[in-house]
Amino acid sequence: DIAERNCVGNPKYDDQLVVTYKEQAHDINMVKEIDVLTIRGYRDSLLHVEVEKSHGSISIINKENIGNGTLEIGNNIIENLSDSKDIYEVAECIHKIVVDGSNIDKFSTSVSVKEGMTEVVDLSEIQRKKAALSVRANVNDFKFYINGNEFPPNESVELEYGTYILKAEKESYTTDERTVDIKQSFVAIDFNLEKVVKMGSIAIYSEPSEADVYIDNLQVGTTGASPLIKNLEYGTYTILLRKLGYKDT
């Protein structure tokens, strides 16, 4: 049986076609468009294909850590990292690879790709940009956390560019938590913690009634048939009852 296939210019070939690579027999099914070939034939039939340059592949891994990244492989492949493939078939030769992103300095390397081999480029090895983070708050002795880990609030912290959850807290104060995108060499954060007011109630009554009630020297009401109810913040107070003709209590 003769298997006919169409090639550039519609030449035909059959099972008698000889395909070689480095003077060795080569599988026609392994030939790709990016390969460099020398073709010999007669009229519209192919007789011999010499693969001058075959192909290999380049694998790009750990690209998710590069923010707004771009990838260049030689002059033919330019893509956003977020849209890029994991493996690229390329001609066997030395390829220049350039990676850029918002959180790294432009990175460039060269890889030598050989026939049938895959060269791995690990982007986790690229040094990411770093920033100095300084924090302060409107209260003293607060605790400071980055992504759940505690750090001294009075010391500058070095962080790689990226997104972090920052939190400041202090007992009896509200917690200030925020998500911060760090993308410059120095970042200063001001936290605002508000005191949490805890309230209680006190019931004041007297016998006889109709006594003036003072709390910390401030008149706040008069006792009656029912107790005088006052809401106060947690704390210690001086309460005085005064009625004409009676000793202050």
JSON list of C-alpha atoms in Angstrom, two decimals:
[
{"chain": "A", "resi": 1, "resn": "ASP", "atom": "CA", "xyz": [0.00, 0.00, 0.00]},
{"chain": "A", "resi": 2, "resn": "ILE", "atom": "CA", "xyz": [1.23, 3.45, -0.87]},
{"chain": "A", "resi": 3, "resn": "ALA", "atom": "CA", "xyz": [0.54, 6.25, 1.65]},
{"chain": "A", "resi": 4, "resn": "GLU", "atom": "CA", "xyz": [0.47, 9.60, -0.12]},
{"chain": "A", "resi": 5, "resn": "ARG", "atom": "CA", "xyz": [0.76, 12.89, 1.71]},
{"chain": "A", "resi": 6, "resn": "ASN", "atom": "CA", "xyz": [0.76, 16.51, 0.60]},
{"chain": "A", "resi": 7, "resn": "CYS", "atom": "CA", "xyz": [3.73, 18.76, 1.37]},
{"chain": "A", "resi": 8, "resn": "VAL", "atom": "CA", "xyz": [4.71, 22.30, 0.40]},
{"chain": "A", "resi": 9, "resn": "GLY", "atom": "CA", "xyz": [4.17, 22.68, -3.34]},
{"chain": "A", "resi": 10, "resn": "ASN", "atom": "CA", "xyz": [2.12, 19.44, -3.24]},
{"chain": "A", "resi": 11, "resn": "PRO", "atom": "CA", "xyz": [4.96, 16.99, -3.87]},
{"chain": "A", "resi": 12, "resn": "LYS", "atom": "CA", "xyz": [4.08, 13.39, -3.09]},
{"chain": "A", "resi": 13, "resn": "TYR", "atom": "CA", "xyz": [5.91, 10.69, -1.21]},
{"chain": "A", "resi": 14, "resn": "ASP", "atom": "CA", "xyz": [5.38, 7.06, -0.42]},
{"chain": "A", "resi": 15, "resn": "ASP", "atom": "CA", "xyz": [6.91, 4.38, 1.74]},
{"chain": "A", "resi": 16, "resn": "GLN", "atom": "CA", "xyz": [10.08, 4.48, -0.36]},
{"chain": "A", "resi": 17, "resn": "LEU", "atom": "CA", "xyz": [10.91, 7.98, 0.86]},
{"chain": "A", "resi": 18, "resn": "VAL", "atom": "CA", "xyz": [14.21, 8.12, 2.69]},
{"chain": "A", "resi": 19, "resn": "VAL", "atom": "CA", "xyz": [14.40, 10.50, 5.68]},
{"chain": "A", "resi": 20, "resn": "THR", "atom": "CA", "xyz": [17.70, 10.98, 7.48]},
{"chain": "A", "resi": 21, "resn": "TYR", "atom": "CA", "xyz": [19.05, 13.06, 10.33]},
{"chain": "A", "resi": 22, "resn": "LYS", "atom": "CA", "xyz": [22.77, 13.15, 10.99]},
{"chain": "A", "resi": 23, "resn": "GLU", "atom": "CA", "xyz": [23.17, 10.30, 8.51]},
{"chain": "A", "resi": 24, "resn": "GLN", "atom": "CA", "xyz": [20.77, 8.13, 10.47]},
{"chain": "A", "resi": 25, "resn": "ALA", "atom": "CA", "xyz": [17.24, 7.02, 9.50]},
{"chain": "A", "resi": 26, "resn": "HIS", "atom": "CA", "xyz": [14.64, 9.38, 10.84]},
{"chain": "A", "resi": 27, "resn": "ASP", "atom": "CA", "xyz": [10.87, 9.03, 11.33]},
{"chain": "A", "resi": 28, "resn": "ILE", "atom": "CA", "xyz": [8.97, 11.29, 8.90]},
{"chain": "A", "resi": 29, "resn": "ASN", "atom": "CA", "xyz": [6.29, 11.71, 11.58]},
{"chain": "A", "resi": 30, "resn": "MET", "atom": "CA", "xyz": [8.85, 13.44, 13.80]},
{"chain": "A", "resi": 31, "resn": "VAL", "atom": "CA", "xyz": [9.46, 16.18, 11.23]},
{"chain": "A", "resi": 32, "resn": "LYS", "atom": "CA", "xyz": [7.94, 19.55, 12.21]},
{"chain": "A", "resi": 33, "resn": "GLU", "atom": "CA", "xyz": [7.41, 22.78, 10.30]},
{"chain": "A", "resi": 34, "resn": "ILE", "atom": "CA", "xyz": [10.18, 24.43, 12.32]},
{"chain": "A", "resi": 35, "resn": "ASP", "atom": "CA", "xyz": [12.76, 21.87, 11.14]},
{"chain": "A", "resi": 36, "resn": "VAL", "atom": "CA", "xyz": [15.33, 22.85, 8.52]},
{"chain": "A", "resi": 37, "resn": "LEU", "atom": "CA", "xyz": [15.24, 20.38, 5.64]},
{"chain": "A", "resi": 38, "resn": "THR", "atom": "CA", "xyz": [17.09, 19.61, 2.43]},
{"chain": "A", "resi": 39, "resn": "ILE", "atom": "CA", "xyz": [14.70, 17.93, 0.00]},
{"chain": "A", "resi": 40, "resn": "ARG", "atom": "CA", "xyz": [15.57, 15.90, -3.09]},
{"chain": "A", "resi": 41, "resn": "GLY", "atom": "CA", "xyz": [13.10, 14.51, -5.55]},
{"chain": "A", "resi": 42, "resn": "TYR", "atom": "CA", "xyz": [12.15, 13.91, -9.15]},
{"chain": "A", "resi": 43, "resn": "ARG", "atom": "CA", "xyz": [9.32, 15.86, -10.75]},
{"chain": "A", "resi": 44, "resn": "ASP", "atom": "CA", "xyz": [6.48, 15.89, -8.18]},
{"chain": "A", "resi": 45, "resn": "SER", "atom": "CA", "xyz": [7.78, 13.04, -6.02]},
{"chain": "A", "resi": 46, "resn": "LEU", "atom": "CA", "xyz": [9.98, 13.26, -2.95]},
{"chain": "A", "resi": 47, "resn": "LEU", "atom": "CA", "xyz": [12.88, 10.80, -2.78]},
{"chain": "A", "resi": 48, "resn": "HIS", "atom": "CA", "xyz": [15.06, 11.99, 0.09]},
{"chain": "A", "resi": 49, "resn": "VAL", "atom": "CA", "xyz": [14.62, 14.40, 3.00]},
{"chain": "A", "resi": 50, "resn": "GLU", "atom": "CA", "xyz": [17.69, 15.36, 5.00]},
{"chain": "A", "resi": 51, "resn": "VAL", "atom": "CA", "xyz": [16.85, 16.98, 8.35]},
{"chain": "A", "resi": 52, "resn": "GLU", "atom": "CA", "xyz": [19.59, 19.59, 8.73]},
{"chain": "A", "resi": 53, "resn": "LYS", "atom": "CA", "xyz": [18.21, 20.92, 12.01]},
{"chain": "A", "resi": 54, "resn": "SER", "atom": "CA", "xyz": [15.57, 19.16, 14.05]},
{"chain": "A", "resi": 55, "resn": "HIS", "atom": "CA", "xyz": [13.70, 20.46, 17.08]},
{"chain": "A", "resi": 56, "resn": "GLY", "atom": "CA", "xyz": [13.38, 20.11, 20.82]},
{"chain": "A", "resi": 57, "resn": "SER", "atom": "CA", "xyz": [11.32, 21.98, 23.37]},
{"chain": "A", "resi": 58, "resn": "ILE", "atom": "CA", "xyz": [11.48, 24.57, 26.12]},
{"chain": "A", "resi": 59, "resn": "SER", "atom": "CA", "xyz": [9.40, 24.15, 29.27]},
{"chain": "A", "resi": 60, "resn": "ILE", "atom": "CA", "xyz": [8.53, 27.24, 31.33]},
{"chain": "A", "resi": 61, "resn": "ILE", "atom": "CA", "xyz": [7.67, 26.44, 34.97]},
{"chain": "A", "resi": 62, "resn": "ASN", "atom": "CA", "xyz": [6.72, 28.45, 38.10]},
{"chain": "A", "resi": 63, "resn": "LYS", "atom": "CA", "xyz": [5.55, 31.43, 36.06]},
{"chain": "A", "resi": 64, "resn": "GLU", "atom": "CA", "xyz": [2.66, 32.20, 38.44]},
{"chain": "A", "resi": 65, "resn": "ASN", "atom": "CA", "xyz": [4.97, 34.19, 40.76]},
{"chain": "A", "resi": 66, "resn": "ILE", "atom": "CA", "xyz": [5.71, 36.82, 38.10]},
{"chain": "A", "resi": 67, "resn": "GLY", "atom": "CA", "xyz": [3.30, 39.74, 38.17]},
{"chain": "A", "resi": 68, "resn": "ASN", "atom": "CA", "xyz": [2.04, 41.05, 34.81]},
{"chain": "A", "resi": 69, "resn": "GLY", "atom": "CA", "xyz": [4.79, 39.03, 33.17]},
{"chain": "A", "resi": 70, "resn": "THR", "atom": "CA", "xyz": [5.85, 38.79, 29.53]},
{"chain": "A", "resi": 71, "resn": "LEU", "atom": "CA", "xyz": [7.84, 36.04, 27.83]},
{"chain": "A", "resi": 72, "resn": "GLU", "atom": "CA", "xyz": [10.10, 36.25, 24.80]},
{"chain": "A", "resi": 73, "resn": "ILE", "atom": "CA", "xyz": [11.74, 33.24, 23.15]},
{"chain": "A", "resi": 74, "resn": "GLY", "atom": "CA", "xyz": [14.02, 34.37, 20.36]},
{"chain": "A", "resi": 75, "resn": "ASN", "atom": "CA", "xyz": [12.37, 36.77, 17.93]},
{"chain": "A", "resi": 76, "resn": "ASN", "atom": "CA", "xyz": [9.34, 34.66, 17.14]},
{"chain": "A", "resi": 77, "resn": "ILE", "atom": "CA", "xyz": [7.55, 34.14, 20.45]},
{"chain": "A", "resi": 78, "resn": "ILE", "atom": "CA", "xyz": [6.34, 37.12, 22.48]},
{"chain": "A", "resi": 79, "resn": "GLU", "atom": "CA", "xyz": [3.48, 36.44, 24.88]},
{"chain": "A", "resi": 80, "resn": "ASN", "atom": "CA", "xyz": [1.96, 37.41, 28.22]},
{"chain": "A", "resi": 81, "resn": "LEU", "atom": "CA", "xyz": [3.00, 34.87, 30.82]},
{"chain": "A", "resi": 82, "resn": "SER", "atom": "CA", "xyz": [-0.61, 34.43, 31.90]},
{"chain": "A", "resi": 83, "resn": "ASP", "atom": "CA", "xyz": [-1.47, 33.29, 28.36]},
{"chain": "A", "resi": 84, "resn": "SER", "atom": "CA", "xyz": [1.70, 31.34, 27.68]},
{"chain": "A", "resi": 85, "resn": "LYS", "atom": "CA", "xyz": [2.01, 27.61, 27.14]},
{"chain": "A", "resi": 86, "resn": "ASP", "atom": "CA", "xyz": [3.91, 25.30, 29.45]},
{"chain": "A", "resi": 87, "resn": "ILE", "atom": "CA", "xyz": [6.00, 23.79, 26.62]},
{"chain": "A", "resi": 88, "resn": "TYR", "atom": "CA", "xyz": [7.18, 25.31, 23.32]},
{"chain": "A", "resi": 89, "resn": "GLU", "atom": "CA", "xyz": [8.56, 23.32, 20.41]},
{"chain": "A", "resi": 90, "resn": "VAL", "atom": "CA", "xyz": [11.55, 25.16, 18.98]},
{"chain": "A", "resi": 91, "resn": "ALA", "atom": "CA", "xyz": [14.36, 24.52, 16.54]},
{"chain": "A", "resi": 92, "resn": "GLU", "atom": "CA", "xyz": [17.53, 22.96, 17.87]},
{"chain": "A", "resi": 93, "resn": "CYS", "atom": "CA", "xyz": [19.90, 25.83, 18.53]},
{"chain": "A", "resi": 94, "resn": "ILE", "atom": "CA", "xyz": [20.64, 28.39, 21.21]},
{"chain": "A", "resi": 95, "resn": "HIS", "atom": "CA", "xyz": [17.56, 30.41, 22.15]},
{"chain": "A", "resi": 96, "resn": "LYS", "atom": "CA", "xyz": [17.53, 33.65, 24.10]},
{"chain": "A", "resi": 97, "resn": "ILE", "atom": "CA", "xyz": [14.76, 33.85, 26.69]},
{"chain": "A", "resi": 98, "resn": "VAL", "atom": "CA", "xyz": [13.65, 37.17, 28.20]},
{"chain": "A", "resi": 99, "resn": "VAL", "atom": "CA", "xyz": [11.15, 37.45, 31.06]},
{"chain": "A", "resi": 100, "resn": "ASP", "atom": "CA", "xyz": [9.87, 40.74, 32.45]},
{"chain": "A", "resi": 101, "resn": "GLY", "atom": "CA", "xyz": [7.26, 41.59, 35.07]},
{"chain": "A", "resi": 102, "resn": "SER", "atom": "CA", "xyz": [6.06, 44.19, 37.53]},
{"chain": "A", "resi": 103, "resn": "ASN", "atom": "CA", "xyz": [7.77, 42.47, 40.48]},
{"chain": "A", "resi": 104, "resn": "ILE", "atom": "CA", "xyz": [11.12, 41.55, 38.88]},
{"chain": "A", "resi": 105, "resn": "ASP", "atom": "CA", "xyz": [13.97, 43.17, 37.03]},
{"chain": "A", "resi": 106, "resn": "LYS", "atom": "CA", "xyz": [14.14, 42.04, 33.41]},
{"chain": "A", "resi": 107, "resn": "PHE", "atom": "CA", "xyz": [15.62, 38.54, 33.31]},
{"chain": "A", "resi": 108, "resn": "SER", "atom": "CA", "xyz": [17.54, 37.11, 30.35]},
{"chain": "A", "resi": 109, "resn": "THR", "atom": "CA", "xyz": [19.11, 33.72, 29.77]},
{"chain": "A", "resi": 110, "resn": "SER", "atom": "CA", "xyz": [20.11, 31.45, 26.90]},
{"chain": "A", "resi": 111, "resn": "VAL", "atom": "CA", "xyz": [19.35, 27.74, 26.55]},
{"chain": "A", "resi": 112, "resn": "SER", "atom": "CA", "xyz": [20.81, 25.27, 24.09]},
{"chain": "A", "resi": 113, "resn": "VAL", "atom": "CA", "xyz": [18.03, 23.06, 22.72]},
{"chain": "A", "resi": 114, "resn": "LYS", "atom": "CA", "xyz": [18.98, 19.69, 21.24]},
{"chain": "A", "resi": 115, "resn": "GLU", "atom": "CA", "xyz": [16.93, 17.33, 19.11]},
{"chain": "A", "resi": 116, "resn": "GLY", "atom": "CA", "xyz": [14.21, 15.56, 21.08]},
{"chain": "A", "resi": 117, "resn": "MET", "atom": "CA", "xyz": [15.26, 17.12, 24.38]},
{"chain": "A", "resi": 118, "resn": "THR", "atom": "CA", "xyz": [13.33, 19.47, 26.68]},
{"chain": "A", "resi": 119, "resn": "GLU", "atom": "CA", "xyz": [15.13, 22.33, 28.39]},
{"chain": "A", "resi": 120, "resn": "VAL", "atom": "CA", "xyz": [13.45, 23.57, 31.58]},
{"chain": "A", "resi": 121, "resn": "VAL", "atom": "CA", "xyz": [13.45, 27.24, 32.54]},
{"chain": "A", "resi": 122, "resn": "ASP", "atom": "CA", "xyz": [12.46, 27.64, 36.20]},
{"chain": "A", "resi": 123, "resn": "LEU", "atom": "CA", "xyz": [11.14, 31.16, 36.83]},
{"chain": "A", "resi": 124, "resn": "SER", "atom": "CA", "xyz": [11.16, 30.64, 40.60]},
{"chain": "A", "resi": 125, "resn": "GLU", "atom": "CA", "xyz": [14.92, 31.20, 40.42]},
{"chain": "A", "resi": 126, "resn": "ILE", "atom": "CA", "xyz": [14.40, 34.78, 39.28]},
{"chain": "A", "resi": 127, "resn": "GLN", "atom": "CA", "xyz": [15.05, 37.24, 42.10]},
{"chain": "A", "resi": 128, "resn": "ARG", "atom": "CA", "xyz": [11.94, 39.28, 42.79]},
{"chain": "A", "resi": 129, "resn": "LYS", "atom": "CA", "xyz": [12.07, 42.96, 43.68]},
{"chain": "A", "resi": 130, "resn": "LYS", "atom": "CA", "xyz": [12.00, 43.78, 47.39]},
{"chain": "A", "resi": 131, "resn": "ALA", "atom": "CA", "xyz": [10.54, 46.64, 49.39]},
{"chain": "A", "resi": 132, "resn": "ALA", "atom": "CA", "xyz": [11.02, 48.06, 52.88]},
{"chain": "A", "resi": 133, "resn": "LEU", "atom": "CA", "xyz": [7.77, 48.18, 54.87]},
{"chain": "A", "resi": 134, "resn": "SER", "atom": "CA", "xyz": [7.39, 50.54, 57.82]},
{"chain": "A", "resi": 135, "resn": "VAL", "atom": "CA", "xyz": [4.30, 50.68, 60.03]},
{"chain": "A", "resi": 136, "resn": "ARG", "atom": "CA", "xyz": [3.00, 52.85, 62.84]},
{"chain": "A", "resi": 137, "resn": "ALA", "atom": "CA", "xyz": [-0.27, 53.31, 64.72]},
{"chain": "A", "resi": 138, "resn": "ASN", "atom": "CA", "xyz": [-2.11, 55.90, 66.77]},
{"chain": "A", "resi": 139, "resn": "VAL", "atom": "CA", "xyz": [-1.52, 53.79, 69.91]},
{"chain": "A", "resi": 140, "resn": "ASN", "atom": "CA", "xyz": [1.55, 52.32, 71.57]},
{"chain": "A", "resi": 141, "resn": "ASP", "atom": "CA", "xyz": [2.29, 48.66, 72.31]},
{"chain": "A", "resi": 142, "resn": "PHE", "atom": "CA", "xyz": [0.22, 47.26, 69.47]},
{"chain": "A", "resi": 143, "resn": "LYS", "atom": "CA", "xyz": [0.84, 43.91, 67.79]},
{"chain": "A", "resi": 144, "resn": "PHE", "atom": "CA", "xyz": [1.57, 43.74, 64.07]},
{"chain": "A", "resi": 145, "resn": "TYR", "atom": "CA", "xyz": [1.02, 40.79, 61.69]},
{"chain": "A", "resi": 146, "resn": "ILE", "atom": "CA", "xyz": [1.86, 40.05, 58.04]},
{"chain": "A", "resi": 147, "resn": "ASN", "atom": "CA", "xyz": [-0.16, 37.18, 56.55]},
{"chain": "A", "resi": 148, "resn": "GLY", "atom": "CA", "xyz": [-0.85, 35.94, 60.07]},
{"chain": "A", "resi": 149, "resn": "ASN", "atom": "CA", "xyz": [2.79, 36.04, 61.24]},
{"chain": "A", "resi": 150, "resn": "GLU", "atom": "CA", "xyz": [3.76, 38.49, 63.98]},
{"chain": "A", "resi": 151, "resn": "PHE", "atom": "CA", "xyz": [6.52, 41.05, 63.35]},
{"chain": "A", "resi": 152, "resn": "PRO", "atom": "CA", "xyz": [8.00, 43.78, 65.60]},
{"chain": "A", "resi": 153, "resn": "PRO", "atom": "CA", "xyz": [6.04, 46.96, 64.81]},
{"chain": "A", "resi": 154, "resn": "ASN", "atom": "CA", "xyz": [9.00, 49.23, 65.45]},
{"chain": "A", "resi": 155, "resn": "GLU", "atom": "CA", "xyz": [11.29, 47.61, 62.86]},
{"chain": "A", "resi": 156, "resn": "SER", "atom": "CA", "xyz": [11.31, 47.91, 59.06]},
{"chain": "A", "resi": 157, "resn": "VAL", "atom": "CA", "xyz": [10.40, 44.66, 57.31]},
{"chain": "A", "resi": 158, "resn": "GLU", "atom": "CA", "xyz": [11.83, 43.60, 53.93]},
{"chain": "A", "resi": 159, "resn": "LEU", "atom": "CA", "xyz": [9.24, 42.02, 51.64]},
{"chain": "A", "resi": 160, "resn": "GLU", "atom": "CA", "xyz": [9.14, 40.86, 48.04]},
{"chain": "A", "resi": 161, "resn": "TYR", "atom": "CA", "xyz": [6.80, 42.77, 45.78]},
{"chain": "A", "resi": 162, "resn": "GLY", "atom": "CA", "xyz": [3.34, 41.27, 46.06]},
{"chain": "A", "resi": 163, "resn": "THR", "atom": "CA", "xyz": [0.03, 41.35, 47.91]},
{"chain": "A", "resi": 164, "resn": "TYR", "atom": "CA", "xyz": [-0.08, 40.96, 51.69]},
{"chain": "A", "resi": 165, "resn": "ILE", "atom": "CA", "xyz": [-2.63, 41.02, 54.50]},
{"chain": "A", "resi": 166, "resn": "LEU", "atom": "CA", "xyz": [-1.47, 43.42, 57.24]},
{"chain": "A", "resi": 167, "resn": "LYS", "atom": "CA", "xyz": [-3.07, 43.62, 60.67]},
{"chain": "A", "resi": 168, "resn": "ALA", "atom": "CA", "xyz": [-2.58, 45.72, 63.81]},
{"chain": "A", "resi": 169, "resn": "GLU", "atom": "CA", "xyz": [-4.34, 44.94, 67.07]},
{"chain": "A", "resi": 170, "resn": "LYS", "atom": "CA", "xyz": [-4.33, 45.84, 70.76]},
{"chain": "A", "resi": 171, "resn": "GLU", "atom": "CA", "xyz": [-6.44, 44.63, 73.64]},
{"chain": "A", "resi": 172, "resn": "SER", "atom": "CA", "xyz": [-9.52, 46.79, 74.22]},
{"chain": "A", "resi": 173, "resn": "TYR", "atom": "CA", "xyz": [-9.09, 48.40, 70.78]},
{"chain": "A", "resi": 174, "resn": "THR", "atom": "CA", "xyz": [-10.59, 47.66, 67.39]},
{"chain": "A", "resi": 175, "resn": "THR", "atom": "CA", "xyz": [-8.45, 45.68, 64.93]},
{"chain": "A", "resi": 176, "resn": "ASP", "atom": "CA", "xyz": [-7.21, 47.38, 61.75]},
{"chain": "A", "resi": 177, "resn": "GLU", "atom": "CA", "xyz": [-6.72, 44.83, 58.95]},
{"chain": "A", "resi": 178, "resn": "ARG", "atom": "CA", "xyz": [-6.09, 45.63, 55.31]},
{"chain": "A", "resi": 179, "resn": "THR", "atom": "CA", "xyz": [-4.83, 44.08, 52.06]},
{"chain": "A", "resi": 180, "resn": "VAL", "atom": "CA", "xyz": [-1.84, 45.94, 50.63]},
{"chain": "A", "resi": 181, "resn": "ASP", "atom": "CA", "xyz": [-0.29, 45.60, 47.17]},
{"chain": "A", "resi": 182, "resn": "ILE", "atom": "CA", "xyz": [3.42, 46.33, 47.58]},
{"chain": "A", "resi": 183, "resn": "LYS", "atom": "CA", "xyz": [4.98, 47.43, 44.31]},
{"chain": "A", "resi": 184, "resn": "GLN", "atom": "CA", "xyz": [7.52, 50.11, 45.19]},
{"chain": "A", "resi": 185, "resn": "SER", "atom": "CA", "xyz": [10.78, 50.15, 47.10]},
{"chain": "A", "resi": 186, "resn": "PHE", "atom": "CA", "xyz": [9.40, 51.78, 50.27]},
{"chain": "A", "resi": 187, "resn": "VAL", "atom": "CA", "xyz": [5.91, 51.53, 51.76]},
{"chain": "A", "resi": 188, "resn": "ALA", "atom": "CA", "xyz": [4.67, 53.23, 54.95]},
{"chain": "A", "resi": 189, "resn": "ILE", "atom": "CA", "xyz": [1.40, 52.18, 56.56]},
{"chain": "A", "resi": 190, "resn": "ASP", "atom": "CA", "xyz": [-0.50, 54.07, 59.28]},
{"chain": "A", "resi": 191, "resn": "PHE", "atom": "CA", "xyz": [-2.92, 52.00, 61.35]},
{"chain": "A", "resi": 192, "resn": "ASN", "atom": "CA", "xyz": [-5.86, 53.50, 63.22]},
{"chain": "A", "resi": 193, "resn": "LEU", "atom": "CA", "xyz": [-7.10, 51.59, 66.25]},
{"chain": "A", "resi": 194, "resn": "GLU", "atom": "CA", "xyz": [-10.13, 52.90, 68.13]},
{"chain": "A", "resi": 195, "resn": "LYS", "atom": "CA", "xyz": [-10.74, 52.18, 71.79]},
{"chain": "A", "resi": 196, "resn": "VAL", "atom": "CA", "xyz": [-13.57, 49.72, 72.37]},
{"chain": "A", "resi": 197, "resn": "VAL", "atom": "CA", "xyz": [-16.00, 51.26, 74.89]},
{"chain": "A", "resi": 198, "resn": "LYS", "atom": "CA", "xyz": [-17.57, 48.68, 77.18]},
{"chain": "A", "resi": 199, "resn": "MET", "atom": "CA", "xyz": [-20.76, 49.83, 78.90]},
{"chain": "A", "resi": 200, "resn": "GLY", "atom": "CA", "xyz": [-22.57, 48.78, 82.06]},
{"chain": "A", "resi": 201, "resn": "SER", "atom": "CA", "xyz": [-25.64, 49.96, 83.95]},
{"chain": "A", "resi": 202, "resn": "ILE", "atom": "CA", "xyz": [-26.10, 51.13, 87.54]},
{"chain": "A", "resi": 203, "resn": "ALA", "atom": "CA", "xyz": [-29.41, 51.48, 89.38]},
{"chain": "A", "resi": 204, "resn": "ILE", "atom": "CA", "xyz": [-29.53, 54.23, 92.06]},
{"chain": "A", "resi": 205, "resn": "TYR", "atom": "CA", "xyz": [-32.32, 54.67, 94.57]},
{"chain": "A", "resi": 206, "resn": "SER", "atom": "CA", "xyz": [-32.71, 56.37, 97.96]},
{"chain": "A", "resi": 207, "resn": "GLU", "atom": "CA", "xyz": [-34.92, 56.41, 101.04]},
{"chain": "A", "resi": 208, "resn": "PRO", "atom": "CA", "xyz": [-36.42, 58.93, 101.14]},
{"chain": "A", "resi": 209, "resn": "SER", "atom": "CA", "xyz": [-36.63, 59.54, 97.39]},
{"chain": "A", "resi": 210, "resn": "GLU", "atom": "CA", "xyz": [-36.15, 62.78, 95.44]},
{"chain": "A", "resi": 211, "resn": "ALA", "atom": "CA", "xyz": [-32.45, 62.97, 96.25]},
{"chain": "A", "resi": 212, "resn": "ASP", "atom": "CA", "xyz": [-30.13, 64.62, 93.75]},
{"chain": "A", "resi": 213, "resn": "VAL", "atom": "CA", "xyz": [-27.59, 62.17, 92.31]},
{"chain": "A", "resi": 214, "resn": "TYR", "atom": "CA", "xyz": [-24.02, 63.21, 91.46]},
{"chain": "A", "resi": 215, "resn": "ILE", "atom": "CA", "xyz": [-21.50, 61.04, 89.65]},
{"chain": "A", "resi": 216, "resn": "ASP", "atom": "CA", "xyz": [-17.94, 62.33, 89.84]},
{"chain": "A", "resi": 217, "resn": "ASN", "atom": "CA", "xyz": [-19.33, 65.72, 90.97]},
{"chain": "A", "resi": 218, "resn": "LEU", "atom": "CA", "xyz": [-21.69, 65.97, 88.00]},
{"chain": "A", "resi": 219, "resn": "GLN", "atom": "CA", "xyz": [-25.45, 65.98, 88.71]},
{"chain": "A", "resi": 220, "resn": "VAL", "atom": "CA", "xyz": [-27.06, 63.29, 86.61]},
{"chain": "A", "resi": 221, "resn": "GLY", "atom": "CA", "xyz": [-30.63, 63.09, 87.94]},
{"chain": "A", "resi": 222, "resn": "THR", "atom": "CA", "xyz": [-32.92, 62.59, 90.92]},
{"chain": "A", "resi": 223, "resn": "THR", "atom": "CA", "xyz": [-34.11, 59.42, 92.60]},
{"chain": "A", "resi": 224, "resn": "GLY", "atom": "CA", "xyz": [-37.79, 58.60, 92.46]},
{"chain": "A", "resi": 225, "resn": "ALA", "atom": "CA", "xyz": [-40.23, 55.83, 93.17]},
{"chain": "A", "resi": 226, "resn": "SER", "atom": "CA", "xyz": [-38.23, 53.71, 90.74]},
{"chain": "A", "resi": 227, "resn": "PRO", "atom": "CA", "xyz": [-34.42, 53.46, 90.68]},
{"chain": "A", "resi": 228, "resn": "LEU", "atom": "CA", "xyz": [-32.47, 55.96, 88.58]},
{"chain": "A", "resi": 229, "resn": "ILE", "atom": "CA", "xyz": [-30.74, 53.93, 85.81]},
{"chain": "A", "resi": 230, "resn": "LYS", "atom": "CA", "xyz": [-27.49, 55.25, 84.34]},
{"chain": "A", "resi": 231, "resn": "ASN", "atom": "CA", "xyz": [-25.34, 53.67, 81.63]},
{"chain": "A", "resi": 232, "resn": "LEU", "atom": "CA", "xyz": [-21.62, 54.10, 82.24]},
{"chain": "A", "resi": 233, "resn": "GLU", "atom": "CA", "xyz": [-18.36, 52.95, 80.73]},
{"chain": "A", "resi": 234, "resn": "TYR", "atom": "CA", "xyz": [-16.50, 50.27, 82.65]},
{"chain": "A", "resi": 235, "resn": "GLY", "atom": "CA", "xyz": [-14.53, 51.99, 85.38]},
{"chain": "A", "resi": 236, "resn": "THR", "atom": "CA", "xyz": [-14.54, 53.40, 88.94]},
{"chain": "A", "resi": 237, "resn": "TYR", "atom": "CA", "xyz": [-16.83, 56.31, 89.90]},
{"chain": "A", "resi": 238, "resn": "THR", "atom": "CA", "xyz": [-17.71, 58.40, 92.97]},
{"chain": "A", "resi": 239, "resn": "ILE", "atom": "CA", "xyz": [-21.47, 58.61, 93.55]},
{"chain": "A", "resi": 240, "resn": "LEU", "atom": "CA", "xyz": [-23.03, 61.21, 95.88]},
{"chain": "A", "resi": 241, "resn": "LEU", "atom": "CA", "xyz": [-26.70, 61.54, 96.94]},
{"chain": "A", "resi": 242, "resn": "ARG", "atom": "CA", "xyz": [-27.81, 64.92, 98.32]},
{"chain": "A", "resi": 243, "resn": "LYS", "atom": "CA", "xyz": [-31.18, 65.98, 99.76]},
{"chain": "A", "resi": 244, "resn": "LEU", "atom": "CA", "xyz": [-32.03, 69.12, 101.69]},
{"chain": "A", "resi": 245, "resn": "GLY", "atom": "CA", "xyz": [-32.24, 68.37, 105.38]},
{"chain": "A", "resi": 246, "resn": "TYR", "atom": "CA", "xyz": [-30.28, 65.13, 105.07]},
{"chain": "A", "resi": 247, "resn": "LYS", "atom": "CA", "xyz": [-26.62, 64.25, 105.33]},
{"chain": "A", "resi": 248, "resn": "ASP", "atom": "CA", "xyz": [-24.88, 63.68, 102.00]},
{"chain": "A", "resi": 249, "resn": "THR", "atom": "CA", "xyz": [-24.39, 60.02, 101.22]}
]
